[in-house]
Amino acid sequence: MKCRRCRGQAVIELRRHNSSFCKDCFFDYLTNQVTLAQEKQKMFSREDRVLVVVSGGKDSLALWEILLGLGVNAWGLHINLGIDEYSQKSEKSVRNFAENYDAELLITNIKDEHGRGVLDIASKTTRTACSACGLIKRYLFNKVALEKGFSVVATGHNLDDEAASLLGNVLHWKEGFLGRQSPVLPSVHPKLARKVKPLFRLTERETAAYCILKGIDYLKEECPLVKGSTSLHYKEALNLLEQKSPGTKHSLYFGFLKKRAVFEPPQLNLKECLRCGQVTTDETCAFCRLLSEVESKTRVSKERIC
Ligand code: AMP
Ligand code: ZN
C-alpha cells in the first residue's frame, strides 16, 4: 500500500477518499481538513481567543493539538461531570495533555460547584442522564467562555457525530433542529459565544488514528451514560452503510449542508435569565430550571424524612 501523495509506505487506508497515506501525509491531510473547515465556514480569525472544550477523548484532544499546531490562541476547558471513576480518568487525560503541550487549561467541577454530579442531578429531574449532561455542558461552555473573554467555543464533533445527529433529526423530522444543525452557530446575542465544529470533515476513525500515530494518550473508555443511547444506534446503522458503500456519511452530511437553507432556523425571542443572567427564550434558562427541579425534589424528600 503506497501513500497517494509521496508514494512512500502507507500506514492508513481511507476508502471514502479512495486513498492511502503515510504518517506525515496523513498528519497533513488532517490539518488541511481542519484549515479548510475553518476557512470555508469562517469559524474564527487570528484575533479570536478559542475555547476548545475537551472531554479527554480522541476527538477533542486531536482538535486541541491541531489548533495549537496551527498557532491558534486555543485554551482548553474540561468539565468534570462527577461520574465516578470515568470523570477522574477523563480529567487526568486532559491534564496530562495540557502538561505535555504546555497548553492553558481551565477545569470546572460540577460536584464542587453544585454539590452533586450529573447522574445525581438527572435522577432528581424528568430528564435522562444524557439529556441533563448535554444541557449542563452547553450551559457551562458558554458561561465560562463569556466570563473568561473567549469569542468562540470549539467542540470535537466529527463527521460520524454530525451524520448520526442528522439521521436522527430526519427520522423524526425535527425541523427546528435541522434548521440549527451546522458546523458553525453564529453568536446571535452579545452573551452567546460562536460555536464551531472544526472536525466536521473528519471521521472518528481518522481522529483515533491521528492520536495513536501522534502518541496522544486519550481516554478510550466510552461514557457509561451513553450505553444504549439512540445516537449510538444511528452511528451503528451508518457504519454498516459506510462499510458497504464508503463515502455514505460524507454524502449524507455534505448533501444536507448544500440544501440546509430549506430549513429555516427558528426565530428566537432571546432574553436574559432572571436567575443567572445567561441567554434564554423563557423567564429563566433551562439550566436554572433544572437546578430548581433538583432543589424542590430535595426539599420534598427532606420534609418526608422529618
Ligand atoms: P459528546 O456530547 O459527549 O458527544 O461530546 C461532544 C463534544 O463536547 C466533545 O467532542 C468535546 O468537545 C465536548 N465535551 C464532551 N464532554 C466534555 C467535558 N466533560 N468537558 C469539556 N468538553 C466536553
Ligand atoms: Zn439561568
Tab-separated table of C-alpha atoms and ligand atoms in Angstrom:
chain	number	residue	atom	x	y	z
A	1	MET	CA	0.000	0.000	0.000
A	2	LYS	CA	1.594	3.273	-1.166
A	3	CYS	CA	0.927	6.827	0.014
A	4	ARG	CA	-1.179	8.720	-2.529
A	5	ARG	CA	0.887	11.881	-2.142
A	6	CYS	CA	4.538	10.822	-1.735
A	7	ARG	CA	4.442	7.143	-2.834
A	8	GLY	CA	6.121	6.156	0.478
A	9	GLN	CA	4.893	3.289	2.680
A	10	ALA	CA	1.247	3.991	3.648
A	11	VAL	CA	0.059	3.463	7.239
A	12	ILE	CA	-3.664	4.074	6.735
A	13	GLU	CA	-6.219	3.490	4.003
A	14	LEU	CA	-9.158	5.903	3.645
A	15	ARG	CA	-11.663	4.058	1.498
A	16	ARG	CA	-14.060	7.009	1.365
A	17	HIS	CA	-11.359	9.015	-0.417
A	18	ASN	CA	-10.075	6.001	-2.333
A	19	SER	CA	-6.590	6.765	-0.999
A	20	SER	CA	-3.877	5.765	1.458
A	21	PHE	CA	-1.392	7.946	3.338
A	22	CYS	CA	1.979	7.590	5.032
A	23	LYS	CA	2.250	9.021	8.555
A	24	ASP	CA	3.392	12.535	7.632
A	25	CYS	CA	0.981	12.906	4.700
A	26	PHE	CA	-1.844	11.678	6.949
A	27	PHE	CA	-0.980	14.374	9.512
A	28	ASP	CA	-1.027	16.957	6.693
A	29	TYR	CA	-4.361	15.616	5.450
A	30	LEU	CA	-5.980	16.055	8.881
A	31	THR	CA	-4.539	19.518	9.441
A	32	ASN	CA	-5.628	20.569	5.931
A	33	GLN	CA	-9.175	19.360	6.569
A	34	VAL	CA	-9.346	21.451	9.756
A	35	THR	CA	-7.923	24.513	7.964
A	36	LEU	CA	-10.412	24.013	5.125
A	37	ALA	CA	-13.293	23.719	7.614
A	38	GLN	CA	-12.161	26.839	9.438
A	39	GLU	CA	-11.656	28.941	6.290
A	40	LYS	CA	-14.702	27.844	4.294
A	41	GLN	CA	-17.070	28.205	7.258
A	42	LYS	CA	-15.331	31.327	8.645
A	43	MET	CA	-15.073	29.706	12.084
A	44	PHE	CA	-12.557	32.094	13.639
A	45	SER	CA	-9.809	34.532	12.791
A	46	ARG	CA	-6.323	35.172	14.186
A	47	GLU	CA	-7.795	37.687	16.643
A	48	ASP	CA	-10.238	35.226	18.213
A	49	ARG	CA	-9.498	33.523	21.513
A	50	VAL	CA	-10.811	29.985	21.092
A	51	LEU	CA	-12.065	27.867	23.988
A	52	VAL	CA	-11.613	24.202	22.996
A	53	VAL	CA	-13.885	22.082	25.141
A	54	VAL	CA	-12.079	18.839	25.874
A	55	SER	CA	-13.544	15.626	27.248
A	56	GLY	CA	-10.259	13.669	27.318
A	57	GLY	CA	-11.361	11.567	24.329
A	58	LYS	CA	-9.687	11.307	20.909
A	59	ASP	CA	-11.671	13.969	19.047
A	60	SER	CA	-11.309	16.938	21.356
A	61	LEU	CA	-7.639	16.195	22.148
A	62	ALA	CA	-6.803	15.802	18.427
A	63	LEU	CA	-8.614	19.092	17.768
A	64	TRP	CA	-6.746	20.928	20.513
A	65	GLU	CA	-3.399	19.568	19.267
A	66	ILE	CA	-4.135	20.588	15.657
A	67	LEU	CA	-5.287	24.102	16.630
A	68	LEU	CA	-2.194	24.634	18.785
A	69	GLY	CA	-0.047	23.419	15.867
A	70	LEU	CA	-1.762	25.967	13.615
A	71	GLY	CA	-0.855	28.732	16.063
A	72	VAL	CA	-4.451	29.387	17.165
A	73	ASN	CA	-4.861	31.015	20.599
A	74	ALA	CA	-6.638	27.912	21.928
A	75	TRP	CA	-7.253	27.250	25.633
A	76	GLY	CA	-8.827	24.044	26.897
A	77	LEU	CA	-11.891	23.740	29.128
A	78	HIS	CA	-12.731	20.457	30.825
A	79	ILE	CA	-15.929	19.898	32.801
A	80	ASN	CA	-15.590	17.241	35.476
A	81	LEU	CA	-19.106	15.774	35.429
A	82	GLY	CA	-18.759	13.809	38.669
A	83	ILE	CA	-19.348	10.396	37.015
A	84	ASP	CA	-17.127	8.477	39.443
A	85	GLU	CA	-14.025	6.817	38.017
A	86	TYR	CA	-14.851	7.791	34.422
A	87	SER	CA	-14.681	11.511	35.248
A	88	GLN	CA	-11.456	11.083	37.218
A	89	LYS	CA	-9.830	9.334	34.230
A	90	SER	CA	-11.164	11.969	31.806
A	91	GLU	CA	-9.738	14.827	33.855
A	92	LYS	CA	-6.404	13.031	34.170
A	93	SER	CA	-6.127	12.559	30.420
A	94	VAL	CA	-6.870	16.272	29.782
A	95	ARG	CA	-4.408	17.401	32.473
A	96	ASN	CA	-1.674	15.147	31.008
A	97	PHE	CA	-2.217	16.616	27.552
A	98	ALA	CA	-2.082	20.207	28.832
A	99	GLU	CA	1.124	19.462	30.682
A	100	ASN	CA	2.782	17.712	27.700
A	101	TYR	CA	1.859	20.504	25.278
A	102	ASP	CA	2.341	23.325	27.773
A	103	ALA	CA	-1.215	24.437	26.991
A	104	GLU	CA	-3.559	26.607	29.076
A	105	LEU	CA	-6.338	24.606	30.738
A	106	LEU	CA	-9.460	25.577	32.703
A	107	ILE	CA	-11.325	22.983	34.784
A	108	THR	CA	-14.825	23.203	36.233
A	109	ASN	CA	-16.026	20.542	38.642
A	110	ILE	CA	-19.815	20.127	38.834
A	111	LYS	CA	-19.741	18.469	42.265
A	112	ASP	CA	-17.660	21.342	43.680
A	113	GLU	CA	-19.876	23.990	42.069
A	114	HIS	CA	-23.324	22.448	42.551
A	115	GLY	CA	-22.837	19.810	45.245
A	116	ARG	CA	-23.724	16.828	43.045
A	117	GLY	CA	-22.675	15.062	39.842
A	118	VAL	CA	-24.757	14.805	36.638
A	119	LEU	CA	-26.228	11.379	37.439
A	120	ASP	CA	-27.465	12.609	40.792
A	121	ILE	CA	-28.836	15.803	39.216
A	122	ALA	CA	-30.590	13.867	36.417
A	123	SER	CA	-32.131	11.373	38.866
A	124	LYS	CA	-34.000	14.236	40.561
A	125	THR	CA	-35.480	15.505	37.275
A	126	THR	CA	-37.600	14.205	34.401
A	127	ARG	CA	-34.618	14.318	32.012
A	128	THR	CA	-32.487	11.333	31.023
A	129	ALA	CA	-28.870	11.414	32.243
A	130	CYS	CA	-27.587	12.144	28.701
A	131	SER	CA	-30.012	14.989	28.173
A	132	ALA	CA	-29.229	16.603	31.563
A	133	CYS	CA	-25.499	16.173	30.907
A	134	GLY	CA	-25.754	17.786	27.445
A	135	LEU	CA	-27.715	20.726	28.843
A	136	ILE	CA	-25.258	21.278	31.717
A	137	LYS	CA	-22.234	21.103	29.410
A	138	ARG	CA	-23.681	23.521	26.820
A	139	TYR	CA	-24.579	25.979	29.606
A	140	LEU	CA	-21.122	25.836	31.202
A	141	PHE	CA	-19.247	26.061	27.878
A	142	ASN	CA	-20.952	29.378	27.131
A	143	LYS	CA	-20.780	30.672	30.710
A	144	VAL	CA	-17.036	30.070	31.003
A	145	ALA	CA	-16.398	31.499	27.506
A	146	LEU	CA	-18.289	34.641	28.469
A	147	GLU	CA	-16.645	35.057	31.866
A	148	LYS	CA	-13.121	34.453	30.574
A	149	GLY	CA	-13.415	36.505	27.369
A	150	PHE	CA	-13.477	33.803	24.657
A	151	SER	CA	-15.416	34.686	21.495
A	152	VAL	CA	-15.508	31.116	20.152
A	153	VAL	CA	-16.248	27.686	21.639
A	154	ALA	CA	-14.857	24.750	19.606
A	155	THR	CA	-16.131	21.209	20.154
A	156	GLY	CA	-14.703	17.926	18.882
A	157	HIS	CA	-17.851	16.839	16.985
A	158	ASN	CA	-16.778	14.857	13.913
A	159	LEU	CA	-18.448	13.626	10.718
A	160	ASP	CA	-19.790	10.494	12.469
A	161	ASP	CA	-21.421	12.656	15.176
A	162	GLU	CA	-22.923	15.090	12.681
A	163	ALA	CA	-24.190	12.412	10.279
A	164	ALA	CA	-25.754	10.444	13.182
A	165	SER	CA	-27.415	13.522	14.575
A	166	LEU	CA	-28.696	14.439	11.079
A	167	LEU	CA	-30.105	10.938	10.639
A	168	GLY	CA	-31.924	11.255	13.981
A	169	ASN	CA	-33.290	14.688	13.058
A	170	VAL	CA	-34.532	13.408	9.683
A	171	LEU	CA	-36.028	10.188	11.054
A	172	HIS	CA	-38.144	12.246	13.441
A	173	TRP	CA	-38.454	15.287	11.139
A	174	LYS	CA	-37.195	17.674	13.788
A	175	GLU	CA	-37.315	20.721	11.517
A	176	GLY	CA	-36.199	23.163	14.223
A	177	PHE	CA	-33.068	21.087	14.884
A	178	LEU	CA	-32.437	20.699	11.138
A	179	GLY	CA	-32.583	24.494	10.798
A	180	ARG	CA	-29.970	24.853	13.535
A	181	GLN	CA	-27.676	21.933	12.609
A	182	SER	CA	-24.497	23.466	11.230
A	183	PRO	CA	-20.691	23.364	11.660
A	184	VAL	CA	-20.953	26.999	12.833
A	185	LEU	CA	-23.573	28.565	15.081
A	186	PRO	CA	-23.058	32.330	14.922
A	187	SER	CA	-23.370	34.446	18.022
A	188	VAL	CA	-26.870	35.938	17.912
A	189	HIS	CA	-26.614	37.745	21.255
A	190	PRO	CA	-23.716	39.578	22.967
A	191	LYS	CA	-23.847	36.961	25.747
A	192	LEU	CA	-23.573	33.985	23.360
A	193	ALA	CA	-20.205	32.754	22.049
A	194	ARG	CA	-19.927	31.430	18.479
A	195	LYS	CA	-19.969	27.596	18.440
A	196	VAL	CA	-17.798	25.787	15.902
A	197	LYS	CA	-17.063	22.167	14.971
A	198	PRO	CA	-13.737	22.190	13.096
A	199	LEU	CA	-13.618	18.346	12.824
A	200	PHE	CA	-16.848	18.015	10.835
A	201	ARG	CA	-14.929	16.920	7.723
A	202	LEU	CA	-13.162	14.039	9.572
A	203	THR	CA	-14.366	10.659	10.825
A	204	GLU	CA	-13.769	9.257	14.292
A	205	ARG	CA	-11.573	6.516	12.810
A	206	GLU	CA	-9.354	9.269	11.415
A	207	THR	CA	-9.100	11.213	14.695
A	208	ALA	CA	-8.369	7.983	16.614
A	209	ALA	CA	-5.616	7.056	14.127
A	210	TYR	CA	-4.220	10.598	14.392
A	211	CYS	CA	-3.954	10.364	18.197
A	212	ILE	CA	-2.355	6.924	18.069
A	213	LEU	CA	0.203	7.957	15.423
A	214	LYS	CA	0.964	11.215	17.272
A	215	GLY	CA	1.250	9.461	20.639
A	216	ILE	CA	-1.598	11.476	22.192
A	217	ASP	CA	-2.772	9.497	25.224
A	218	TYR	CA	-6.572	9.780	25.103
A	219	LEU	CA	-9.268	8.095	27.188
A	220	LYS	CA	-10.555	5.094	25.213
A	221	GLU	CA	-13.443	4.350	27.554
A	222	GLU	CA	-16.925	5.478	26.420
A	223	CYS	CA	-19.012	7.495	28.865
A	224	PRO	CA	-21.058	4.936	30.874
A	225	LEU	CA	-24.191	7.081	30.413
A	226	VAL	CA	-24.088	6.763	26.615
A	227	LYS	CA	-24.577	2.963	26.512
A	228	GLY	CA	-27.812	2.064	24.701
A	229	SER	CA	-28.494	5.644	23.593
A	230	THR	CA	-30.263	6.191	20.262
A	231	SER	CA	-27.331	8.208	18.882
A	232	LEU	CA	-25.219	5.030	19.150
A	233	HIS	CA	-27.843	3.111	17.152
A	234	TYR	CA	-27.723	5.740	14.407
A	235	LYS	CA	-23.923	5.513	14.347
A	236	GLU	CA	-24.092	1.711	14.051
A	237	ALA	CA	-26.571	1.951	11.175
A	238	LEU	CA	-24.374	4.472	9.353
A	239	ASN	CA	-21.254	2.357	9.939
A	240	LEU	CA	-22.992	-0.571	8.272
A	241	LEU	CA	-23.906	1.563	5.258
A	242	GLU	CA	-20.417	3.084	5.145
A	243	GLN	CA	-18.857	-0.369	5.105
A	244	LYS	CA	-20.972	-1.404	2.109
A	245	SER	CA	-20.610	1.920	0.384
A	246	PRO	CA	-17.664	4.100	1.510
A	247	GLY	CA	-18.496	7.806	1.469
A	248	THR	CA	-22.103	7.409	2.653
A	249	LYS	CA	-21.655	9.559	5.791
A	250	HIS	CA	-19.904	12.281	3.804
A	251	SER	CA	-22.537	12.312	1.092
A	252	LEU	CA	-25.396	12.404	3.645
A	253	TYR	CA	-23.960	15.289	5.679
A	254	PHE	CA	-22.392	17.371	2.916
A	255	GLY	CA	-25.537	16.936	0.780
A	256	PHE	CA	-27.520	18.312	3.719
A	257	LEU	CA	-25.156	21.281	4.109
A	258	LYS	CA	-25.849	22.248	0.473
A	259	LYS	CA	-29.612	22.083	0.997
A	260	ARG	CA	-29.922	23.206	4.607
A	261	ALA	CA	-31.219	26.665	3.664
A	262	VAL	CA	-34.558	24.892	3.049
A	263	PHE	CA	-34.879	24.528	6.806
A	264	GLU	CA	-35.372	27.953	8.341
A	265	PRO	CA	-33.561	28.378	11.677
A	266	PRO	CA	-36.254	29.067	14.276
A	267	GLN	CA	-36.776	32.762	15.119
A	268	LEU	CA	-35.986	33.131	18.809
A	269	ASN	CA	-37.001	35.874	21.187
A	270	LEU	CA	-33.884	35.994	23.359
A	271	LYS	CA	-33.885	37.386	26.925
A	272	GLU	CA	-31.618	37.179	29.933
A	273	CYS	CA	-32.394	34.591	32.637
A	274	LEU	CA	-33.859	36.239	35.762
A	275	ARG	CA	-31.806	33.928	37.970
A	276	CYS	CA	-28.363	33.744	36.334
A	277	GLY	CA	-28.358	36.321	33.526
A	278	GLN	CA	-27.488	33.833	30.751
A	279	VAL	CA	-29.418	33.896	27.482
A	280	THR	CA	-32.770	32.110	27.262
A	281	THR	CA	-36.125	32.191	25.450
A	282	ASP	CA	-38.050	31.920	28.762
A	283	GLU	CA	-38.059	33.868	32.011
A	284	THR	CA	-35.416	31.526	33.446
A	285	CYS	CA	-32.977	29.369	31.475
A	286	ALA	CA	-33.168	25.569	31.119
A	287	PHE	CA	-30.135	25.148	33.412
A	288	CYS	CA	-31.674	27.187	36.241
A	289	ARG	CA	-34.983	25.348	35.766
A	290	LEU	CA	-33.091	22.061	36.049
A	291	LEU	CA	-31.460	23.204	39.310
A	292	SER	CA	-34.831	24.405	40.690
A	293	GLU	CA	-36.342	20.996	39.911
A	294	VAL	CA	-33.498	19.323	41.834
A	295	GLU	CA	-33.855	21.777	44.748
A	296	SER	CA	-37.615	21.262	45.042
A	297	LYS	CA	-37.304	17.430	44.864
A	298	THR	CA	-34.592	17.535	47.556
A	299	ARG	CA	-36.792	19.771	49.747
A	300	VAL	CA	-39.765	17.374	49.406
A	301	SER	CA	-37.703	14.302	50.313
A	302	LYS	CA	-36.173	16.113	53.322
A	303	GLU	CA	-39.666	17.108	54.519
A	304	ARG	CA	-40.798	13.468	54.188
A	305	ILE	CA	-37.876	12.257	56.328
A	306	CYS	CA	-38.690	14.862	59.007
B	1	AMP	P1	-20.423	14.437	23.436
B	1	AMP	O1	-21.568	15.345	23.642
B	1	AMP	O2	-20.026	13.663	24.636
B	1	AMP	O3	-20.528	13.635	22.183
B	1	AMP	O4	-19.163	15.396	23.184
B	1	AMP	C1	-19.135	16.303	22.126
B	1	AMP	C2	-18.032	17.293	22.364
B	1	AMP	O5	-18.297	18.030	23.570
B	1	AMP	C3	-16.658	16.685	22.574
B	1	AMP	O6	-16.003	16.454	21.355
B	1	AMP	C4	-15.967	17.743	23.383
B	1	AMP	O7	-15.526	18.785	22.556
B	1	AMP	C5	-17.099	18.284	24.258
B	1	AMP	N1	-17.152	17.626	25.592
B	1	AMP	C6	-17.774	16.473	25.921
B	1	AMP	N2	-17.628	16.212	27.244
B	1	AMP	C7	-16.914	17.226	27.770
B	1	AMP	C8	-16.426	17.541	29.074
B	1	AMP	N3	-16.671	16.745	30.127
B	1	AMP	N4	-15.726	18.684	29.240
B	1	AMP	C9	-15.469	19.506	28.203
B	1	AMP	N5	-15.892	19.253	26.951
B	1	AMP	C10	-16.597	18.141	26.724
B	2	ZN	ZN	-30.271	30.766	34.318
